[in-house]
Amino acid sequence: MIGLEHYIIVSSLLFSIGFFGVLLRKNTLVIYMCLELMLNAANLALVAFSRYHGGMGGNVFVFFIITVAAAEVAVGLAIIVALFRKRQTVEVEELNTLKN
Amino acid sequence: MGSELYAYGLLAIPLFSATLIAFCFRRSGGIAASVSIGAAALILATALHLIFKVDNFEYNASWIEIGSFSVDFGFLIDDLAKLMLFVVAFVGFLVHVFSYGYMKEDPDRARFFGGLSIFMFSMLGLVMASGLVTLFIFWELVGFSSYMLIGFYLDKPSAAAASKKAFIVNRVGDFGFLIGIVMVFSHFGTFSLSSLSAIFHGDATLLESVSVTAIGLLLFCGTVGKSGQLPLHVWLPDAMEGPTPVSALIHAATMVAAGVFLLCRIGFLMTADALQVITWVGVSTALVAGFTAIAQRDIKKILAYSTVSQLGYMVAAFGLGSLVALSGEASHGYAVISGGAAAAMFHLTTHAFFKALLFLGSGSVIHACHHEQDIFRMGGLAKRMPITFWTFTVALLALIGTPFITAGFYSKDAILALAYQQSTPAFFCLVLGAVLTAFYMIRLWKIAFLGSPKSESAEHAKENGLVMTVPLCLLAIGSVFGGFVWAYPEALKPIIEVGESIAHGEHHTTVAIFSIVAWAIGLVTAWFLYQGGAEKDPLESGVKPLYRIFKEKFYFDRAYDWYVAKVQQPVAMTLHFMEQIALSGLIIRGMAGVAGLIGIGLRSLHVGNLHQYLYWFIGGLALFWALAVGIF
């Protein structure tokens, strides 16, 4: 029987992968995907809690997060594409022009 | 149509004229002059209508309201305002006409006439104001127009200095005035003159309180500045740097008399102690200015000191008369106005006529002599300028109080009668002042007009045109008949009647004898001391030390110069130094330094590496989380 704890473990794992991915990876696109991973970890936890409590509050939250994430992806990917066209790279180490 | 429309009209006409001149006719002096003179004529007509055809009224429109604090803009047209309106409009119109001739050759006369219009606007507003705040605003506006016109000859450093001096000295007095107004509001909660008067008439014990004395004296500070009373009289003689018509209108007939007008307006709140101070300020001003006038050589300076001295008379008259009224010895039925205010306004009116005439006459002389102002370089003008000479003589006879036939005799008698009733020392001081008046005026008259010419310009002097002589003649009529009640129309009578009845009071024979003796002594001494067209003052070698003191104007200017250079300047420098160290250095620069240091520190955090920022972000998040759960 799969219980709430399993879901939470998966969600925590997903979140950790996302978190460390954001911290450690150099490719902007990958960092971006890791960000999405963290959002979805939160979604998973919310749905699990919602099911566990038998209410709809968590599900409603998830819908909002998905909507916002969709909008965010549209904007974020567009920025990354534009960035690549301009610089021919998406490596964060080389994207430090604001500093100098 | 509401009566207040006339009052609004009186303000709108000169304001419109001034605006028109300022924006459209700066370069065209002829049009500017016509506009300004036309406005003055319109003002005279409106004022006469307001005086004769409109009943006394008060009109108030709410202007500023913040909680319980409210300021009204309004007009108070009573007998006092009507008399003053008459003086301002009448003398103002004549001076405008005279200026047309006097300023004919000046390239900048558009600015001059614009200034005159602004002055008329401010002065009329001052006269009609119904509350202390409105009065103060117009009070400052007349000060501004006076400043502008004194400094009319921009390229003359002395004119610039004189206008600055007038402004600064007036600031000193006005500061007290302003504090007085604020105190009035904090004590009585209103600025309205009629409400204040009602409060004081309802509660007689108010006149025993010390704070009311303080209020009275603070408001009197305004008068001291504006009306050139001791010790702030120093600006008025210097103000003669302005064009002569300005001296006639602003610094003789109307603006400087505004201080006396103010006293009469607020006469109800003067306590006995305040009145004592006011009286003695007036008396000492009359004497000091009289003595100073004896040793001056500049025709306008002599007239200026004479003005200061006569203003001293008016202020003293107000003080003495109100004291008489307070002590309950009044026997004139002061229902309309207190005796002091009546005597002061009576003298103000007659003085406006003859002093404006004297100044315009001197302007005529100066114009004819190509701007020669030293009387010892004139001489023999009587034959060359007959109309000026005769009108000047009439005004002079009025000023020195020639018995029975001139206005000055009656108005001065009213003042002397009040002094006789109230205070013997003040009475004798004022009689001495009358001797001095006769003395210095006869001196001026004989030296400038009689004998033979002492300079080329005096030799070639010619009588001026009609535009300058007609105003002189009209003012001469006023100088003679201004002393008789029957010469005044009904609407102006109430105040003049009270003034005249004081002169004809119970001691009138004694007072008149003193006055005539004073007149005769001054006249005879001067007559025999000075030769017609003299070149040197016999007093200069005769009583050297005294003459020196008079010539140096009792060292008032020297004392102020010393004060400014030796006291005020070091204090200001010390304050400046402290300001540099403490304010500029420590606080302002110090704050900037701290902000700069923080900036340098924070800049080192800006490395351009996305991951670095991320760590900071997470650190910040952790900090907030820790704060939120209460770890710190």
XYZ file of C-alpha atoms in Angstrom:
732
model
C 0.000 0.000 0.000
C 1.391 3.366 -0.986
C 0.774 5.930 1.727
C 1.280 9.616 2.208
C 4.876 9.128 3.378
C 5.915 7.690 0.023
C 4.625 10.649 -1.806
C 6.454 12.981 0.589
C 9.683 11.076 0.136
C 9.399 11.324 -3.670
C 8.489 14.984 -3.423
C 11.484 15.704 -1.143
C 13.792 13.835 -3.501
C 12.507 15.776 -6.490
C 12.905 19.036 -4.588
C 16.448 18.212 -3.518
C 17.444 17.267 -7.056
C 15.979 20.519 -8.286
C 17.599 22.558 -5.514
C 21.086 21.214 -5.981
C 20.667 21.313 -9.732
C 19.998 25.050 -9.507
C 22.996 25.510 -7.218
C 25.508 23.403 -9.066
C 24.713 23.235 -12.771
C 26.207 25.785 -15.150
C 23.826 25.572 -18.041
C 20.980 28.053 -17.833
C 18.556 25.705 -19.515
C 19.317 22.958 -17.013
C 19.017 25.408 -14.115
C 15.686 26.349 -15.513
C 14.519 22.777 -15.719
C 15.615 22.229 -12.120
C 13.513 25.214 -11.077
C 10.513 23.579 -12.723
C 11.370 20.352 -10.958
C 11.131 22.105 -7.591
C 7.746 23.545 -8.523
C 6.493 20.119 -9.466
C 7.835 18.619 -6.230
C 5.690 21.148 -4.413
C 2.743 20.236 -6.639
C 3.126 16.575 -5.839
C 3.235 17.246 -2.102
C 0.194 19.497 -2.306
C -1.878 16.947 -4.208
C -0.841 14.223 -1.760
C -1.818 16.317 1.239
C -5.039 17.297 -0.434
C -5.942 13.674 -0.979
C -4.901 12.772 2.549
C -7.098 15.473 4.099
C -9.925 14.876 1.668
C -10.255 18.622 0.842
C -9.854 20.460 -2.447
C -7.671 23.331 -1.204
C -4.388 21.707 -2.210
C -5.670 20.892 -5.708
C -6.727 24.481 -6.262
C -3.255 25.597 -5.288
C -1.753 23.198 -7.758
C -3.844 24.616 -10.583
C -2.575 28.077 -9.772
C 1.022 26.873 -9.646
C 0.673 25.115 -12.997
C -0.803 28.236 -14.563
C 1.908 30.483 -13.202
C 4.592 28.001 -14.164
C 3.251 27.840 -17.713
C 3.389 31.599 -18.017
C 6.853 31.612 -16.462
C 8.114 29.016 -18.902
C 6.855 31.042 -21.830
C 8.744 34.126 -20.604
C 11.811 32.321 -19.286
C 12.422 30.182 -22.371
C 11.969 33.208 -24.585
C 14.643 35.027 -22.560
C 17.006 32.094 -22.799
C 16.492 31.815 -26.562
C 17.090 35.535 -26.970
C 20.166 35.259 -24.787
C 21.554 32.460 -26.872
C 20.965 34.362 -30.104
C 22.873 37.305 -28.746
C 25.740 35.512 -27.028
C 25.869 32.091 -28.618
C 26.079 30.589 -25.126
C 23.877 29.836 -22.161
C 26.674 29.021 -19.674
C 26.205 31.180 -16.548
C 29.955 31.736 -16.089
C 30.092 33.608 -19.334
C 26.949 35.635 -18.617
C 28.451 38.199 -16.266
C 28.516 41.306 -18.424
C 26.572 43.382 -15.880
C 29.550 43.173 -13.572
C 32.162 44.497 -15.945
C -25.019 95.419 -7.020
C -23.187 94.647 -3.789
C -21.099 97.388 -2.272
C -18.076 95.114 -2.171
C -17.875 95.199 -5.964
C -16.611 98.763 -5.751
C -13.908 97.645 -3.350
C -12.967 94.775 -5.648
C -12.945 97.262 -8.510
C -10.588 99.540 -6.614
C -8.166 96.649 -6.311
C -8.649 95.365 -9.840
C -8.022 98.659 -11.668
C -4.425 99.292 -10.549
C -3.584 95.588 -10.620
C -4.796 95.359 -14.186
C -2.864 98.477 -15.125
C 0.322 97.139 -13.537
C -0.040 93.765 -15.248
C -0.704 95.394 -18.588
C 2.386 97.585 -18.239
C 4.543 94.706 -17.069
C 3.564 92.380 -19.905
C 2.827 94.654 -22.852
C 4.287 98.127 -22.495
C 7.699 97.697 -20.904
C 9.380 99.488 -23.770
C 6.754 102.083 -24.535
C 6.884 104.660 -21.758
C 4.225 106.930 -23.237
C 1.529 104.259 -23.343
C 2.517 102.946 -19.916
C 2.197 106.448 -18.475
C -1.242 106.931 -20.023
C -2.433 103.547 -18.780
C -1.218 104.245 -15.268
C -2.633 107.783 -15.145
C -5.920 106.542 -16.588
C -6.037 103.882 -13.891
C -5.346 106.528 -11.240
C -8.193 108.661 -12.582
C -10.511 105.660 -12.561
C -9.428 104.871 -9.007
C -10.208 108.419 -7.939
C -13.655 108.211 -9.531
C -14.441 104.807 -7.994
C -13.114 105.885 -4.621
C -15.228 109.049 -4.656
C -18.285 106.998 -5.552
C -17.517 104.545 -2.763
C -17.016 107.370 -0.290
C -20.038 109.475 -1.128
C -22.626 107.124 -2.542
C -22.045 103.871 -0.659
C -22.805 103.379 3.017
C -20.235 101.992 5.425
C -20.094 98.232 5.144
C -18.077 95.195 6.023
C -17.656 92.303 3.651
C -15.893 89.037 4.364
C -15.260 86.070 2.129
C -13.810 82.904 3.560
C -10.332 82.482 2.208
C -8.420 79.825 4.109
C -10.012 77.365 6.493
C -8.106 74.657 8.322
C -10.061 73.235 11.225
C -10.799 76.037 13.666
C -8.254 78.285 11.987
C -9.813 80.499 9.386
C -8.666 83.566 7.528
C -11.086 85.860 5.775
C -10.401 88.128 2.881
C -12.578 91.155 3.193
C -13.139 94.855 3.220
C -13.980 97.105 6.126
C -15.212 100.430 4.825
C -15.854 102.771 7.716
C -15.255 106.484 8.285
C -11.566 105.878 8.906
C -11.105 103.868 5.715
C -13.100 106.417 3.715
C -10.953 109.332 4.875
C -7.772 107.410 4.111
C -9.176 106.274 0.753
C -9.834 109.867 -0.124
C -6.286 110.900 0.743
C -4.724 107.994 -1.154
C -6.871 108.336 -4.269
C -6.674 112.137 -4.428
C -2.977 112.589 -3.745
C -2.244 109.476 -5.799
C -3.979 110.873 -8.841
C -2.228 114.248 -8.613
C 1.154 112.596 -8.184
C 0.499 110.417 -11.247
C -0.273 113.518 -13.310
C 2.777 115.349 -11.964
C 4.971 112.346 -12.758
C 3.943 112.546 -16.375
C 5.842 115.828 -16.589
C 8.616 114.936 -14.171
C 9.531 111.608 -15.765
C 9.050 112.753 -19.331
C 12.662 112.251 -20.383
C 13.333 109.055 -18.500
C 13.767 106.040 -20.790
C 12.640 103.630 -18.061
C 9.444 105.392 -17.121
C 7.311 102.368 -18.027
C 8.834 100.609 -15.033
C 8.164 103.680 -12.915
C 4.483 103.876 -13.802
C 4.066 100.139 -13.397
C 5.531 100.529 -9.905
C 3.133 103.362 -9.120
C 0.193 101.162 -10.140
C 1.393 98.292 -7.985
C 1.742 100.732 -5.125
C -1.794 102.039 -5.581
C -3.067 98.446 -5.573
C -1.262 97.580 -2.356
C -2.132 100.813 -0.591
C -5.838 100.602 -1.421
C -5.859 96.985 -0.245
C -4.197 98.013 2.999
C -6.732 100.751 3.626
C -9.737 98.535 2.949
C -8.516 95.357 4.654
C -10.926 93.958 7.217
C -8.557 91.597 9.001
C -5.024 91.706 10.337
C -3.740 89.033 7.955
C -5.004 90.751 4.819
C -3.743 94.026 6.193
C -0.322 92.506 6.760
C -0.167 91.095 3.239
C -0.895 94.476 1.692
C 1.403 96.059 4.259
C 4.262 93.969 2.879
C 3.178 94.735 -0.679
C 3.445 98.490 -0.105
C 6.865 97.797 1.371
C 7.783 95.932 -1.786
C 6.553 98.659 -4.117
C 8.386 101.236 -2.036
C 11.549 99.113 -2.348
C 11.076 98.884 -6.088
C 10.568 102.617 -6.541
C 13.331 103.778 -4.190
C 15.724 101.715 -6.273
C 14.286 103.043 -9.520
C 17.586 104.553 -10.658
C 19.182 101.133 -10.914
C 22.593 102.332 -11.969
C 23.049 104.508 -8.878
C 24.706 102.477 -6.093
C 23.282 104.850 -3.480
C 19.744 104.168 -4.729
C 20.300 100.424 -4.586
C 21.708 100.733 -1.065
C 18.807 102.944 0.016
C 16.187 100.537 -1.253
C 17.929 97.655 0.468
C 18.131 99.642 3.673
C 14.445 100.514 3.521
C 13.554 96.888 3.031
C 15.762 95.564 5.814
C 14.818 98.205 8.363
C 11.165 97.577 7.636
C 11.760 93.867 8.135
C 12.813 94.572 11.712
C 9.573 96.363 12.466
C 7.411 93.941 10.520
C 8.811 91.016 12.442
C 7.366 92.463 15.638
C 4.129 93.194 13.810
C 3.891 89.581 12.652
C 4.505 88.212 16.146
C 1.829 90.613 17.366
C -0.656 89.252 14.830
C 0.087 85.677 15.846
C -0.360 86.621 19.505
C -3.675 88.278 18.709
C -4.883 85.056 17.140
C -3.659 82.865 19.975
C -5.386 85.104 22.536
C -8.621 85.955 20.803
C -8.940 83.384 18.025
C -9.746 85.856 15.290
C -8.009 88.218 12.912
C -11.065 90.265 12.103
C -10.795 93.887 13.220
C -14.490 94.238 13.927
C -14.678 91.025 15.985
C -11.618 92.103 17.951
C -13.136 95.497 18.560
C -16.345 93.837 19.770
C -14.336 91.623 22.152
C -12.562 94.641 23.628
C -15.699 96.724 23.917
C -17.416 93.849 25.678
C -14.722 93.330 28.288
C -13.075 96.417 29.766
C -10.775 94.380 32.056
C -8.841 93.192 29.004
C -7.134 96.571 28.901
C -5.414 95.859 32.221
C -3.645 92.708 31.144
C 0.088 92.635 30.543
C -0.162 90.392 27.501
C -2.493 92.865 25.814
C 0.118 95.568 26.447
C 2.655 93.293 24.776
C 0.348 92.704 21.814
C -0.214 96.441 21.441
C 3.494 97.196 21.504
C 4.323 94.386 19.066
C 1.747 95.656 16.614
C 3.183 99.127 17.172
C 6.543 97.748 15.930
C 4.994 97.684 12.466
C 4.225 101.379 12.787
C 7.726 102.124 14.037
C 9.179 100.556 10.907
C 6.725 101.816 8.332
C 6.151 105.296 9.728
C 9.801 105.940 10.454
C 9.616 106.282 14.218
C 12.696 106.241 16.433
C 14.831 104.134 16.289
C 13.880 102.732 12.862
C 13.518 106.110 11.135
C 16.887 105.820 9.371
C 15.493 104.384 6.157
C 13.086 107.215 5.376
C 15.602 110.013 4.639
C 17.644 107.603 2.531
C 14.517 106.627 0.633
C 14.727 110.056 -0.998
C 17.059 108.432 -3.534
C 13.931 107.486 -5.444
C 12.276 109.803 -7.968
C 10.679 112.830 -6.301
C 7.039 111.975 -7.133
C 7.610 108.685 -5.344
C 8.880 110.566 -2.321
C 5.757 112.702 -2.431
C 3.295 109.848 -2.761
C 4.879 107.001 -0.836
C 7.335 108.562 1.558
C 5.337 111.593 2.574
C 1.617 111.332 1.998
C 0.430 107.753 2.053
C 2.618 104.750 2.785
C 4.493 106.153 5.745
C 1.163 107.338 7.106
C -0.070 103.730 6.891
C 1.592 103.131 10.257
C -0.536 105.851 11.827
C -3.564 104.428 10.042
C -2.761 101.015 11.517
C -2.613 102.526 15.011
C -6.041 104.084 14.525
C -7.372 100.756 13.242
C -6.226 98.870 16.328
C -6.637 101.736 18.783
C -9.156 99.754 20.831
C -6.556 97.262 22.069
C -4.032 99.784 23.362
C -3.502 99.735 27.102
C -2.375 102.749 29.111
C 1.193 101.417 29.420
C 1.447 100.784 25.698
C 0.086 104.248 25.002
C 2.720 105.837 27.249
C 5.444 104.135 25.214
C 3.796 105.103 21.931
C 3.444 108.722 23.027
C 7.067 109.081 23.992
C 8.331 107.322 20.893
C 6.297 109.815 18.881
C 7.455 112.842 20.858
C 11.123 111.902 20.715
C 10.865 111.169 16.991
C 9.321 114.583 16.427
C 12.170 116.282 18.307
C 15.143 114.299 17.016
C 13.995 114.545 13.400
C 13.311 118.273 13.861
C 16.836 118.903 15.118
C 18.347 116.801 12.351
C 16.451 118.709 9.669
C 18.140 121.944 10.760
C 21.562 120.841 9.569
C 20.727 119.171 6.256
C 21.678 120.699 2.920
C 19.744 118.458 0.541
C 16.258 119.848 -0.086
C 14.680 116.397 -0.097
C 16.523 115.307 3.050
C 15.166 118.343 4.886
C 11.656 117.480 3.781
C 12.221 113.831 4.684
C 13.253 114.674 8.234
C 10.333 117.023 8.424
C 8.095 114.108 7.422
C 9.611 111.910 10.125
C 9.029 114.682 12.617
C 5.389 115.168 11.564
C 4.804 111.407 11.721
C 6.130 111.632 15.264
C 3.440 114.229 15.916
C 0.746 111.925 14.584
C 1.905 108.967 16.643
C 2.156 111.164 19.710
C -1.319 112.507 18.980
C -2.671 108.997 18.859
C -0.968 108.063 22.126
C -1.968 111.218 23.985
C -5.529 111.276 22.707
C -6.162 107.628 23.492
C -4.722 108.173 26.973
C -7.162 111.015 27.471
C -9.981 108.782 26.303
C -8.838 105.944 28.599
C -8.642 108.146 31.672
C -12.214 109.176 31.032
C -11.594 112.899 30.736
C -12.943 112.884 27.237
C -15.540 115.514 26.704
C -15.939 115.340 22.993
C -18.451 112.534 22.680
C -16.126 110.053 21.010
C -18.888 107.890 19.682
C -17.433 107.611 16.225
C -13.743 107.392 16.893
C -11.367 107.960 19.760
C -9.964 111.460 20.098
C -6.397 110.334 19.578
C -7.171 108.576 16.343
C -9.187 111.564 15.170
C -6.392 114.046 15.885
C -3.833 111.749 14.281
C -5.976 111.240 11.183
C -6.741 114.961 10.999
C -3.038 115.769 10.967
C -2.404 112.875 8.580
C -4.896 114.321 6.108
C -3.653 117.904 6.192
C -0.056 116.668 6.228
C -0.742 114.525 3.156
C -1.795 117.645 1.290
C 0.970 120.000 2.247
C 3.803 117.503 2.400
C 2.903 116.028 -0.988
C 2.832 119.599 -2.256
C 6.222 120.373 -0.697
C 7.748 117.293 -2.297
C 6.165 117.942 -5.663
C 7.350 121.556 -5.369
C 10.849 120.373 -4.578
C 10.518 117.989 -7.521
C 9.595 120.927 -9.700
C 12.666 122.789 -8.405
C 14.962 119.798 -8.895
C 13.595 119.229 -12.380
C 14.134 122.886 -13.286
C 17.655 122.942 -11.790
C 18.760 119.782 -13.616
C 18.821 117.556 -10.568
C 20.560 119.944 -8.239
C 19.391 119.117 -4.715
C 21.688 121.195 -2.495
C 19.777 124.244 -1.291
C 22.996 126.199 -0.909
C 23.500 125.883 -4.635
C 20.036 127.170 -5.522
C 18.901 130.654 -4.568
C 16.788 133.180 -6.383
C 14.224 130.700 -7.623
C 11.253 132.832 -6.564
C 11.452 135.040 -9.627
C 12.213 132.228 -12.032
C 9.536 129.789 -10.942
C 6.620 131.843 -9.603
C 3.933 129.144 -9.487
C 6.210 126.648 -7.816
C 7.379 129.342 -5.441
C 3.901 130.411 -4.371
C 2.467 126.934 -4.026
C 5.581 125.836 -2.130
C 5.142 128.825 0.142
C 1.534 127.941 0.833
C 2.495 124.385 1.757
C 5.341 125.640 3.879
C 3.064 128.033 5.739
C 0.694 125.140 6.339
C 3.474 122.890 7.615
C 4.800 125.418 10.102
C 1.252 126.046 11.279
C 0.679 129.639 10.253
C -2.177 130.798 12.473
C -5.781 130.833 11.352
C -5.343 130.588 7.609
C -3.730 127.191 7.047
C -4.677 123.575 7.603
C -1.540 122.742 9.537
C -2.376 125.221 12.272
C -5.621 123.482 13.185
C -4.391 119.930 13.007
C -1.266 120.763 15.014
C -3.412 122.612 17.535
C -5.517 119.510 18.031
C -2.365 117.561 18.879
C -1.023 120.262 21.197
C -4.415 120.477 22.921
C -4.344 116.754 23.639
C -0.787 117.055 24.950
C -1.778 119.983 27.155
C -4.594 117.928 28.622
C -2.551 114.801 29.197
C 1.098 115.491 29.795
C 2.947 118.767 30.358
C 6.431 117.521 29.379
C 5.077 116.097 26.127
C 3.332 119.394 25.503
C 6.522 121.428 25.832
C 8.492 118.979 23.703
C 5.905 119.255 20.958
C 5.910 123.060 21.202
C 9.685 122.965 20.825
C 9.146 120.709 17.826
C 6.870 123.361 16.336
C 9.609 125.997 16.816
C 12.051 123.707 15.000
C 9.595 123.094 12.172
C 9.175 126.791 11.533
C 12.931 127.301 11.802
C 14.118 124.689 9.324
C 11.383 125.374 6.806
C 12.022 129.125 6.711
C 15.728 128.330 6.386
C 15.036 126.131 3.380
C 12.678 128.663 1.873
C 14.948 131.699 2.186
C 18.081 129.955 0.999
C 16.533 128.166 -1.954
C 14.083 130.739 -3.251
C 15.317 134.196 -2.261
C 18.535 136.084 -2.974
C 20.578 135.462 -6.069
C 21.292 132.149 -7.834
C 24.357 130.286 -6.603
C 24.897 127.941 -9.497
C 24.501 127.819 -13.215
C 21.606 125.399 -13.109
C 19.677 127.637 -10.696
C 20.299 130.582 -12.988
C 18.728 128.834 -15.937
C 15.794 127.414 -14.025
C 12.444 127.832 -15.769
C 8.889 127.246 -14.607
C 7.646 123.802 -15.569
C 4.660 123.050 -17.762
C 0.993 122.866 -16.772
C 1.065 119.131 -16.158
C 3.358 119.822 -13.230
C 1.962 123.100 -11.958
C -1.747 122.210 -11.939
C -1.316 119.396 -9.368
C 0.654 121.876 -7.270
C -2.189 124.381 -7.335
C -4.795 121.751 -6.455
C -2.745 120.545 -3.513
C -2.229 124.142 -2.418
C -6.002 124.535 -2.167
C -6.096 121.398 -0.011
C -3.297 122.746 2.178
C -5.287 125.861 2.979
C -8.801 124.498 3.289
C -7.932 121.081 4.692
C -8.106 122.555 8.170
C -11.715 123.659 8.037
C -14.512 121.220 8.688
C -16.913 123.058 6.400
C -14.617 122.419 3.462
C -15.108 118.677 3.790
C -18.016 116.804 2.248
C -20.435 115.048 4.590
C -18.943 111.565 4.214
C -15.490 112.660 5.382
C -16.691 114.890 8.191
C -17.040 112.548 11.187
C -13.334 112.179 11.904
C -12.304 115.689 10.901
C -15.075 117.080 13.101
C -13.794 115.268 16.167
C -10.265 116.385 15.356
C -11.327 119.974 14.955
C -13.436 119.927 18.100
C -10.325 118.912 20.052
C -8.494 121.928 18.687
C -11.403 124.093 19.800
C -11.593 122.441 23.215
C -11.559 124.126 26.589
C -7.879 125.124 26.605
C -7.851 126.350 23.063
C -6.739 129.889 23.854
C -3.711 128.766 25.877
C -2.769 126.161 23.312
C -3.190 128.558 20.410
C -1.019 131.172 22.165
C 1.757 128.637 22.706
C 1.443 127.461 19.129
C 1.562 130.995 17.701
C 4.520 131.948 19.901
C 6.381 128.824 18.780
C 5.613 129.636 15.185
C 6.785 133.225 15.603
C 10.017 132.311 17.398
C 11.004 129.782 14.743
C 10.084 132.072 11.911
C 11.792 135.200 13.255
C 15.026 133.447 14.265
C 15.377 131.770 10.914
C 14.411 134.941 9.102
C 17.231 136.938 10.668
C 19.783 134.141 10.809
C 19.731 133.219 7.140
C 20.315 135.516 4.248
C 18.354 134.927 1.083
C 20.431 132.683 -1.169
C 23.159 132.192 1.432
C 26.101 130.031 0.488
C 27.026 128.823 3.920
C 25.108 127.964 7.029
C 25.941 130.506 9.777
C 25.141 127.849 12.382
C 27.950 125.689 11.088
C 30.616 128.018 12.464
C 28.392 129.439 15.210
C 27.565 126.378 17.328
C 29.954 123.875 15.909
C 29.569 120.835 18.201
C 25.773 120.936 18.154
C 25.657 121.456 14.422
C 27.913 118.468 13.974
C 25.556 116.255 15.937
C 22.584 117.414 13.902
C 24.475 117.062 10.653
C 25.473 113.529 11.579
C 21.797 112.768 12.272
C 22.439 112.023 15.952
C 24.852 109.281 14.864
C 22.035 106.808 14.298
C 23.490 105.574 11.031
C 26.969 105.418 12.524
C 25.648 103.421 15.467
C 23.877 100.975 13.181
C 26.944 100.666 10.971
C 29.031 99.969 14.034
C 26.501 97.451 15.268
C 26.367 95.646 11.961
C 30.132 95.590 11.507
C 31.252 94.932 15.068
C 28.419 92.955 16.653
C 26.231 91.392 14.033
C 29.011 90.382 11.659
C 31.098 88.456 14.242
C 27.990 86.707 15.534
C 27.010 85.792 12.007
C 30.558 84.568 11.297
C 30.534 82.442 14.453
C 27.213 80.942 13.518
C 28.449 80.347 10.001
C 31.546 78.604 11.333
C 29.482 76.418 13.646
C 27.138 75.646 10.821
C 30.067 74.606 8.641
C 31.458 72.313 11.316
C 28.345 70.890 12.888
C 25.674 70.941 10.230
C 27.565 70.820 6.984
C 30.531 68.878 8.274
C 29.214 66.379 10.767
C 25.610 65.879 9.925
C 25.307 66.391 6.192
C 28.798 65.298 5.078
C 28.836 62.675 7.823
C 25.603 61.109 6.662
C 26.836 61.134 3.101
C 30.072 59.474 4.230
C 28.245 56.676 6.061
C 26.057 56.036 3.038
C 29.149 56.010 0.827
C 30.930 53.466 3.054
C 27.928 51.185 3.025
C 27.846 51.518 -0.730
C 31.513 50.497 -1.060
C 30.862 47.471 1.148
C 27.807 46.373 -0.773
C 29.510 46.878 -4.121
C 31.992 44.110 -3.323
C 29.030 41.719 -3.160
C 28.239 42.408 -6.747
C 30.366 39.791 -8.529
C 28.317 39.043 -11.614
C 28.121 35.315 -10.889
C 24.609 33.934 -10.867
C 25.436 31.204 -8.353
C 26.923 33.677 -5.943
C 23.662 35.609 -5.957
C 21.788 32.411 -5.460
C 23.745 31.639 -2.299
C 22.985 35.101 -0.989
C 19.355 34.570 -1.840
C 19.236 31.289 0.009
C 21.092 32.817 2.929
C 18.525 35.618 3.046
C 15.710 33.144 2.848
C 17.183 31.146 5.695
C 17.523 34.346 7.736
C 13.870 35.255 7.195
C 12.797 31.748 7.998
C 14.836 31.836 11.181
C 13.266 35.173 12.102
C 9.794 33.909 11.305
C 10.048 30.817 13.463
C 11.662 32.805 16.247
C 15.189 31.472 16.388
C 16.548 34.987 16.784
